[in-house]
mmCIF file with all atom_site columns, C-alpha atoms in Angstrom:
data_model
loop_
_atom_site.group_PDB
_atom_site.id
_atom_site.type_symbol
_atom_site.label_atom_id
_atom_site.label_alt_id
_atom_site.label_comp_id
_atom_site.label_asym_id
_atom_site.label_entity_id
_atom_site.label_seq_id
_atom_site.pdbx_PDB_ins_code
_atom_site.Cartn_x
_atom_site.Cartn_y
_atom_site.Cartn_z
_atom_site.occupancy
_atom_site.B_iso_or_equiv
_atom_site.pdbx_formal_charge
_atom_site.auth_seq_id
_atom_site.auth_comp_id
_atom_site.auth_asym_id
_atom_site.auth_atom_id
_atom_site.pdbx_PDB_model_num
ATOM 1   C CA . MET A 1 1   ? 74.569 71.579 63.555  1.00 71.00 ? 7   MET A CA 1
ATOM 2   C CA . GLY A 1 2   ? 75.643 67.927 63.177  1.00 90.00 ? 8   GLY A CA 1
ATOM 3   C CA . LEU A 1 3   ? 74.849 65.154 65.625  1.00 96.00 ? 9   LEU A CA 1
ATOM 4   C CA . ARG A 1 4   ? 73.821 66.289 69.083  1.00 97.00 ? 10  ARG A CA 1
ATOM 5   C CA . LEU A 1 5   ? 73.358 63.668 71.802  1.00 97.00 ? 11  LEU A CA 1
ATOM 6   C CA . TYR A 1 6   ? 71.416 64.526 74.932  1.00 97.00 ? 12  TYR A CA 1
ATOM 7   C CA . TYR A 1 7   ? 73.163 62.329 77.415  1.00 93.00 ? 13  TYR A CA 1
ATOM 8   C CA . LEU A 1 8   ? 73.314 61.130 81.007  1.00 90.00 ? 14  LEU A CA 1
ATOM 9   C CA . PRO A 1 9   ? 76.916 60.004 81.685  1.00 86.00 ? 15  PRO A CA 1
ATOM 10  C CA . HIS A 1 10  ? 76.116 57.026 83.926  1.00 82.00 ? 16  HIS A CA 1
ATOM 11  C CA . SER A 1 11  ? 73.331 55.673 81.731  1.00 84.00 ? 17  SER A CA 1
ATOM 12  C CA . PRO A 1 12  ? 74.175 52.404 79.937  1.00 85.00 ? 18  PRO A CA 1
ATOM 13  C CA . PRO A 1 13  ? 71.762 53.214 77.063  1.00 89.00 ? 19  PRO A CA 1
ATOM 14  C CA . CYS A 1 14  ? 73.468 56.593 76.582  1.00 92.00 ? 20  CYS A CA 1
ATOM 15  C CA . ARG A 1 15  ? 76.869 54.953 76.662  1.00 91.00 ? 21  ARG A CA 1
ATOM 16  C CA . ALA A 1 16  ? 75.781 52.421 74.028  1.00 91.00 ? 22  ALA A CA 1
ATOM 17  C CA . VAL A 1 17  ? 74.908 55.261 71.646  1.00 95.00 ? 23  VAL A CA 1
ATOM 18  C CA . LYS A 1 18  ? 78.173 57.042 72.386  1.00 95.00 ? 24  LYS A CA 1
ATOM 19  C CA . LEU A 1 19  ? 80.177 53.848 71.827  1.00 93.00 ? 25  LEU A CA 1
ATOM 20  C CA . LEU A 1 20  ? 78.513 53.107 68.488  1.00 93.00 ? 26  LEU A CA 1
ATOM 21  C CA . ALA A 1 21  ? 79.044 56.678 67.301  1.00 95.00 ? 27  ALA A CA 1
ATOM 22  C CA . ALA A 1 22  ? 82.733 56.367 68.172  1.00 94.00 ? 28  ALA A CA 1
ATOM 23  C CA . GLU A 1 23  ? 82.966 53.038 66.343  1.00 92.00 ? 29  GLU A CA 1
ATOM 24  C CA . LEU A 1 24  ? 81.393 54.630 63.268  1.00 93.00 ? 30  LEU A CA 1
ATOM 25  C CA . GLY A 1 25  ? 83.746 57.613 63.500  1.00 93.00 ? 31  GLY A CA 1
ATOM 26  C CA . LEU A 1 26  ? 80.925 60.081 64.095  1.00 96.00 ? 32  LEU A CA 1
ATOM 27  C CA . ASP A 1 27  ? 81.465 63.357 65.905  1.00 95.00 ? 33  ASP A CA 1
ATOM 28  C CA . LEU A 1 28  ? 78.867 63.919 68.591  1.00 96.00 ? 34  LEU A CA 1
ATOM 29  C CA . GLU A 1 29  ? 78.131 67.149 70.349  1.00 96.00 ? 35  GLU A CA 1
ATOM 30  C CA . ILE A 1 30  ? 77.408 65.904 73.850  1.00 95.00 ? 36  ILE A CA 1
ATOM 31  C CA . LYS A 1 31  ? 74.712 67.769 75.754  1.00 95.00 ? 37  LYS A CA 1
ATOM 32  C CA . PRO A 1 32  ? 74.598 66.537 79.363  1.00 94.00 ? 38  PRO A CA 1
ATOM 33  C CA . VAL A 1 33  ? 71.116 66.237 80.842  1.00 94.00 ? 39  VAL A CA 1
ATOM 34  C CA . ASN A 1 34  ? 70.912 66.463 84.609  1.00 90.00 ? 40  ASN A CA 1
ATOM 35  C CA . LEU A 1 35  ? 67.821 64.479 85.575  1.00 85.00 ? 41  LEU A CA 1
ATOM 36  C CA . TRP A 1 36  ? 68.175 65.398 89.251  1.00 82.00 ? 42  TRP A CA 1
ATOM 37  C CA . ALA A 1 37  ? 68.022 69.098 88.342  1.00 89.00 ? 43  ALA A CA 1
ATOM 38  C CA . GLY A 1 38  ? 65.015 68.481 86.085  1.00 90.00 ? 44  GLY A CA 1
ATOM 39  C CA . ASP A 1 39  ? 66.737 69.329 82.781  1.00 93.00 ? 45  ASP A CA 1
ATOM 40  C CA . HIS A 1 40  ? 64.624 66.692 81.036  1.00 91.00 ? 46  HIS A CA 1
ATOM 41  C CA . LEU A 1 41  ? 61.431 68.476 82.126  1.00 93.00 ? 47  LEU A CA 1
ATOM 42  C CA . LYS A 1 42  ? 62.364 71.912 80.771  1.00 95.00 ? 48  LYS A CA 1
ATOM 43  C CA . ASP A 1 43  ? 60.375 73.281 77.843  1.00 95.00 ? 49  ASP A CA 1
ATOM 44  C CA . GLU A 1 44  ? 63.323 73.283 75.436  1.00 95.00 ? 50  GLU A CA 1
ATOM 45  C CA . PHE A 1 45  ? 63.989 69.573 76.050  1.00 94.00 ? 51  PHE A CA 1
ATOM 46  C CA . LEU A 1 46  ? 60.301 68.625 75.994  1.00 94.00 ? 52  LEU A CA 1
ATOM 47  C CA . ALA A 1 47  ? 60.037 70.342 72.595  1.00 94.00 ? 53  ALA A CA 1
ATOM 48  C CA . LEU A 1 48  ? 62.600 67.828 71.328  1.00 94.00 ? 54  LEU A CA 1
ATOM 49  C CA . ASN A 1 49  ? 61.371 64.794 73.228  1.00 93.00 ? 55  ASN A CA 1
ATOM 50  C CA . PRO A 1 50  ? 57.920 64.787 74.801  1.00 93.00 ? 56  PRO A CA 1
ATOM 51  C CA . THR A 1 51  ? 58.740 61.532 76.611  1.00 91.00 ? 57  THR A CA 1
ATOM 52  C CA . HIS A 1 52  ? 61.560 63.428 78.412  1.00 90.00 ? 58  HIS A CA 1
ATOM 53  C CA . THR A 1 53  ? 63.975 60.490 78.222  1.00 90.00 ? 59  THR A CA 1
ATOM 54  C CA . VAL A 1 54  ? 67.661 60.116 77.471  1.00 94.00 ? 60  VAL A CA 1
ATOM 55  C CA . PRO A 1 55  ? 69.358 59.394 75.245  1.00 96.00 ? 61  PRO A CA 1
ATOM 56  C CA . THR A 1 56  ? 67.881 61.702 72.644  1.00 97.00 ? 62  THR A CA 1
ATOM 57  C CA . LEU A 1 57  ? 69.621 62.318 69.331  1.00 98.00 ? 63  LEU A CA 1
ATOM 58  C CA . ASP A 1 58  ? 69.227 65.405 67.151  1.00 98.00 ? 64  ASP A CA 1
ATOM 59  C CA . ASP A 1 59  ? 70.671 64.839 63.678  1.00 97.00 ? 65  ASP A CA 1
ATOM 60  C CA . ASN A 1 60  ? 70.411 68.221 61.977  1.00 95.00 ? 66  ASN A CA 1
ATOM 61  C CA . GLY A 1 61  ? 66.809 68.666 63.076  1.00 95.00 ? 67  GLY A CA 1
ATOM 62  C CA . PHE A 1 62  ? 65.750 65.022 62.861  1.00 97.00 ? 68  PHE A CA 1
ATOM 63  C CA . VAL A 1 63  ? 65.127 64.006 66.476  1.00 97.00 ? 69  VAL A CA 1
ATOM 64  C CA . ILE A 1 64  ? 64.857 60.443 67.738  1.00 97.00 ? 70  ILE A CA 1
ATOM 65  C CA . TRP A 1 65  ? 64.912 58.963 71.230  1.00 94.00 ? 71  TRP A CA 1
ATOM 66  C CA . ASP A 1 66  ? 65.293 55.518 72.788  1.00 92.00 ? 72  ASP A CA 1
ATOM 67  C CA . SER A 1 67  ? 68.755 53.998 72.585  1.00 93.00 ? 73  SER A CA 1
ATOM 68  C CA . HIS A 1 68  ? 67.604 51.019 70.531  1.00 91.00 ? 74  HIS A CA 1
ATOM 69  C CA . ALA A 1 69  ? 65.992 53.212 67.887  1.00 94.00 ? 75  ALA A CA 1
ATOM 70  C CA . ILE A 1 70  ? 69.016 55.510 67.888  1.00 96.00 ? 76  ILE A CA 1
ATOM 71  C CA . LEU A 1 71  ? 71.420 52.589 67.445  1.00 94.00 ? 77  LEU A CA 1
ATOM 72  C CA . GLN A 1 72  ? 69.419 51.232 64.519  1.00 92.00 ? 78  GLN A CA 1
ATOM 73  C CA . TYR A 1 73  ? 69.124 54.701 62.978  1.00 95.00 ? 79  TYR A CA 1
ATOM 74  C CA . LEU A 1 74  ? 72.865 55.346 63.227  1.00 95.00 ? 80  LEU A CA 1
ATOM 75  C CA . MET A 1 75  ? 73.657 51.982 61.651  1.00 93.00 ? 81  MET A CA 1
ATOM 76  C CA . ASN A 1 76  ? 71.124 52.464 58.861  1.00 90.00 ? 82  ASN A CA 1
ATOM 77  C CA . LYS A 1 77  ? 72.300 55.982 58.031  1.00 94.00 ? 83  LYS A CA 1
ATOM 78  C CA . TYR A 1 78  ? 76.017 55.969 58.823  1.00 93.00 ? 84  TYR A CA 1
ATOM 79  C CA . GLY A 1 79  ? 77.039 52.327 59.134  1.00 90.00 ? 85  GLY A CA 1
ATOM 80  C CA . LYS A 1 80  ? 76.893 51.256 55.519  1.00 78.00 ? 86  LYS A CA 1
ATOM 81  C CA . ASP A 1 81  ? 80.504 50.031 55.589  1.00 73.00 ? 87  ASP A CA 1
ATOM 82  C CA . SER A 1 82  ? 80.042 48.299 58.945  1.00 67.00 ? 88  SER A CA 1
ATOM 83  C CA . SER A 1 83  ? 78.111 45.275 57.761  1.00 73.00 ? 89  SER A CA 1
ATOM 84  C CA . ASP A 1 84  ? 79.459 43.124 60.597  1.00 80.00 ? 90  ASP A CA 1
ATOM 85  C CA . LEU A 1 85  ? 77.821 45.372 63.183  1.00 84.00 ? 91  LEU A CA 1
ATOM 86  C CA . TYR A 1 86  ? 74.354 45.359 61.600  1.00 84.00 ? 92  TYR A CA 1
ATOM 87  C CA . PRO A 1 87  ? 74.381 42.942 58.666  1.00 86.00 ? 93  PRO A CA 1
ATOM 88  C CA . GLN A 1 88  ? 72.066 43.140 55.675  1.00 84.00 ? 94  GLN A CA 1
ATOM 89  C CA . ASP A 1 89  ? 71.417 39.389 55.796  1.00 87.00 ? 95  ASP A CA 1
ATOM 90  C CA . PRO A 1 90  ? 67.897 39.070 57.268  1.00 90.00 ? 96  PRO A CA 1
ATOM 91  C CA . GLU A 1 91  ? 68.744 36.146 59.568  1.00 90.00 ? 97  GLU A CA 1
ATOM 92  C CA . LYS A 1 92  ? 71.910 37.728 60.957  1.00 87.00 ? 98  LYS A CA 1
ATOM 93  C CA . ARG A 1 93  ? 70.140 41.055 61.428  1.00 86.00 ? 99  ARG A CA 1
ATOM 94  C CA . ALA A 1 94  ? 67.199 39.300 63.070  1.00 89.00 ? 100 ALA A CA 1
ATOM 95  C CA . VAL A 1 95  ? 69.531 37.923 65.751  1.00 86.00 ? 101 VAL A CA 1
ATOM 96  C CA . ILE A 1 96  ? 70.745 41.455 66.530  1.00 85.00 ? 102 ILE A CA 1
ATOM 97  C CA . ASP A 1 97  ? 67.200 42.842 66.480  1.00 87.00 ? 103 ASP A CA 1
ATOM 98  C CA . ASN A 1 98  ? 66.143 39.990 68.762  1.00 86.00 ? 104 ASN A CA 1
ATOM 99  C CA . ARG A 1 99  ? 68.800 40.945 71.312  1.00 83.00 ? 105 ARG A CA 1
ATOM 100 C CA . LEU A 1 100 ? 67.829 44.622 71.102  1.00 84.00 ? 106 LEU A CA 1
ATOM 101 C CA . CYS A 1 101 ? 64.164 43.790 71.637  1.00 82.00 ? 107 CYS A CA 1
ATOM 102 C CA . PHE A 1 102 ? 64.995 41.369 74.452  1.00 81.00 ? 108 PHE A CA 1
ATOM 103 C CA . ASP A 1 103 ? 67.035 44.084 76.143  1.00 77.00 ? 109 ASP A CA 1
ATOM 104 C CA . LEU A 1 104 ? 64.213 46.573 75.733  1.00 75.00 ? 110 LEU A CA 1
ATOM 105 C CA . GLY A 1 105 ? 61.253 44.446 76.702  1.00 72.00 ? 111 GLY A CA 1
ATOM 106 C CA . THR A 1 106 ? 62.536 41.841 79.117  1.00 72.00 ? 112 THR A CA 1
ATOM 107 C CA . LEU A 1 107 ? 65.995 42.500 80.454  1.00 70.00 ? 113 LEU A CA 1
ATOM 108 C CA . ASN A 1 108 ? 65.580 46.189 81.283  1.00 70.00 ? 114 ASN A CA 1
ATOM 109 C CA . ALA A 1 109 ? 62.241 45.607 82.998  1.00 71.00 ? 115 ALA A CA 1
ATOM 110 C CA . ASN A 1 110 ? 63.779 43.029 85.309  1.00 69.00 ? 116 ASN A CA 1
ATOM 111 C CA . ILE A 1 111 ? 66.890 45.098 85.945  1.00 67.00 ? 117 ILE A CA 1
ATOM 112 C CA . ARG A 1 112 ? 64.666 48.023 86.830  1.00 66.00 ? 118 ARG A CA 1
ATOM 113 C CA . ASP A 1 113 ? 62.544 45.892 89.168  1.00 67.00 ? 119 ASP A CA 1
ATOM 114 C CA . TYR A 1 114 ? 65.632 44.421 90.795  1.00 64.00 ? 120 TYR A CA 1
ATOM 115 C CA . TYR A 1 115 ? 67.917 47.427 91.171  1.00 63.00 ? 121 TYR A CA 1
ATOM 116 C CA . VAL A 1 116 ? 65.905 50.636 91.115  1.00 62.00 ? 122 VAL A CA 1
ATOM 117 C CA . SER A 1 117 ? 64.107 49.966 94.366  1.00 62.00 ? 123 SER A CA 1
ATOM 118 C CA . PHE A 1 118 ? 67.445 49.284 96.031  1.00 58.00 ? 124 PHE A CA 1
ATOM 119 C CA . VAL A 1 119 ? 69.329 52.207 94.520  1.00 57.00 ? 125 VAL A CA 1
ATOM 120 C CA . PHE A 1 120 ? 66.668 54.899 94.783  1.00 57.00 ? 126 PHE A CA 1
ATOM 121 C CA . THR A 1 121 ? 64.976 53.990 98.051  1.00 58.00 ? 127 THR A CA 1
ATOM 122 C CA . GLN A 1 122 ? 66.107 53.266 101.564 1.00 53.00 ? 128 GLN A CA 1
ATOM 123 C CA . ILE A 1 123 ? 65.240 49.579 101.749 1.00 50.00 ? 129 ILE A CA 1
ATOM 124 C CA . LYS A 1 124 ? 66.589 47.602 104.658 1.00 47.00 ? 130 LYS A CA 1
ATOM 125 C CA . MET A 1 125 ? 69.224 44.949 104.111 1.00 44.00 ? 131 MET A CA 1
ATOM 126 C CA . LYS A 1 126 ? 66.812 42.166 105.083 1.00 47.00 ? 132 LYS A CA 1
ATOM 127 C CA . ASP A 1 127 ? 64.488 43.408 102.292 1.00 52.00 ? 133 ASP A CA 1
ATOM 128 C CA . TYR A 1 128 ? 67.423 43.385 99.886  1.00 48.00 ? 134 TYR A CA 1
ATOM 129 C CA . ASP A 1 129 ? 68.271 39.791 100.858 1.00 52.00 ? 135 ASP A CA 1
ATOM 130 C CA . GLU A 1 130 ? 64.667 38.817 100.227 1.00 54.00 ? 136 GLU A CA 1
ATOM 131 C CA . ILE A 1 131 ? 64.763 40.431 96.786  1.00 50.00 ? 137 ILE A CA 1
ATOM 132 C CA . ILE A 1 132 ? 67.903 38.459 95.948  1.00 50.00 ? 138 ILE A CA 1
ATOM 133 C CA . GLU A 1 133 ? 66.426 35.179 97.128  1.00 52.00 ? 139 GLU A CA 1
ATOM 134 C CA . THR A 1 134 ? 63.026 35.447 95.507  1.00 50.00 ? 140 THR A CA 1
ATOM 135 C CA . GLY A 1 135 ? 63.155 38.144 92.865  1.00 54.00 ? 141 GLY A CA 1
ATOM 136 C CA . ALA A 1 136 ? 64.758 38.975 89.608  1.00 54.00 ? 142 ALA A CA 1
ATOM 137 C CA . GLN A 1 137 ? 68.169 37.520 90.509  1.00 55.00 ? 143 GLN A CA 1
ATOM 138 C CA . LEU A 1 138 ? 66.790 33.994 90.285  1.00 57.00 ? 144 LEU A CA 1
ATOM 139 C CA . TRP A 1 139 ? 65.153 34.912 87.000  1.00 57.00 ? 145 TRP A CA 1
ATOM 140 C CA . PHE A 1 140 ? 68.491 36.256 85.675  1.00 58.00 ? 146 PHE A CA 1
ATOM 141 C CA . ASP A 1 141 ? 70.421 33.202 86.801  1.00 64.00 ? 147 ASP A CA 1
ATOM 142 C CA . ASP A 1 142 ? 67.963 30.797 85.206  1.00 64.00 ? 148 ASP A CA 1
ATOM 143 C CA . LEU A 1 143 ? 67.619 32.769 81.980  1.00 62.00 ? 149 LEU A CA 1
ATOM 144 C CA . PHE A 1 144 ? 71.323 33.231 81.358  1.00 60.00 ? 150 PHE A CA 1
ATOM 145 C CA . ALA A 1 145 ? 72.029 29.588 82.165  1.00 66.00 ? 151 ALA A CA 1
ATOM 146 C CA . LYS A 1 146 ? 69.547 28.602 79.457  1.00 64.00 ? 152 LYS A CA 1
ATOM 147 C CA . ILE A 1 147 ? 70.761 31.151 76.902  1.00 61.00 ? 153 ILE A CA 1
ATOM 148 C CA . THR A 1 148 ? 74.439 30.370 77.364  1.00 62.00 ? 154 THR A CA 1
ATOM 149 C CA . GLU A 1 149 ? 74.250 26.611 77.772  1.00 65.00 ? 155 GLU A CA 1
ATOM 150 C CA . GLY A 1 150 ? 76.859 25.135 75.475  1.00 59.00 ? 156 GLY A CA 1
ATOM 151 C CA . LYS A 1 151 ? 77.385 28.452 73.652  1.00 57.00 ? 157 LYS A CA 1
ATOM 152 C CA . GLU A 1 152 ? 80.276 30.818 73.438  1.00 54.00 ? 158 GLU A CA 1
ATOM 153 C CA . ILE A 1 153 ? 79.314 34.354 74.503  1.00 47.00 ? 159 ILE A CA 1
ATOM 154 C CA . LYS A 1 154 ? 80.532 36.958 72.059  1.00 47.00 ? 160 LYS A CA 1
#
């Protein structure tokens, strides 16, 4: 069977998994999941992933979901020669794990709060301007200014 990735093409987490697999030289069988048609709520998908989220990876019967967990799994299993991507050194790996956890717990939550209401609802432009002025955008600006101050972004 090989590696099968249940995938939403416009999803950044799905793309991250696809990019890492390509970097590692892995062949993925891509299985598109149409959320708008309810593919993720069908019995056959729920049997694989009861949280009904994408991406979901099936590696010869071993199923894992969440892009962060999938990325770590792929590196641990297939990335042995790619030490620069996910180093064995605990401090270097901790920096990568820190960024993955930050993305999962902080960044995504604020992106969701900021963009989802705009993209998936019919908010008025004045509401959008208010979100920009008072919401997550200010948080992003302040956070990234602090993180990047005097540092080269790689």
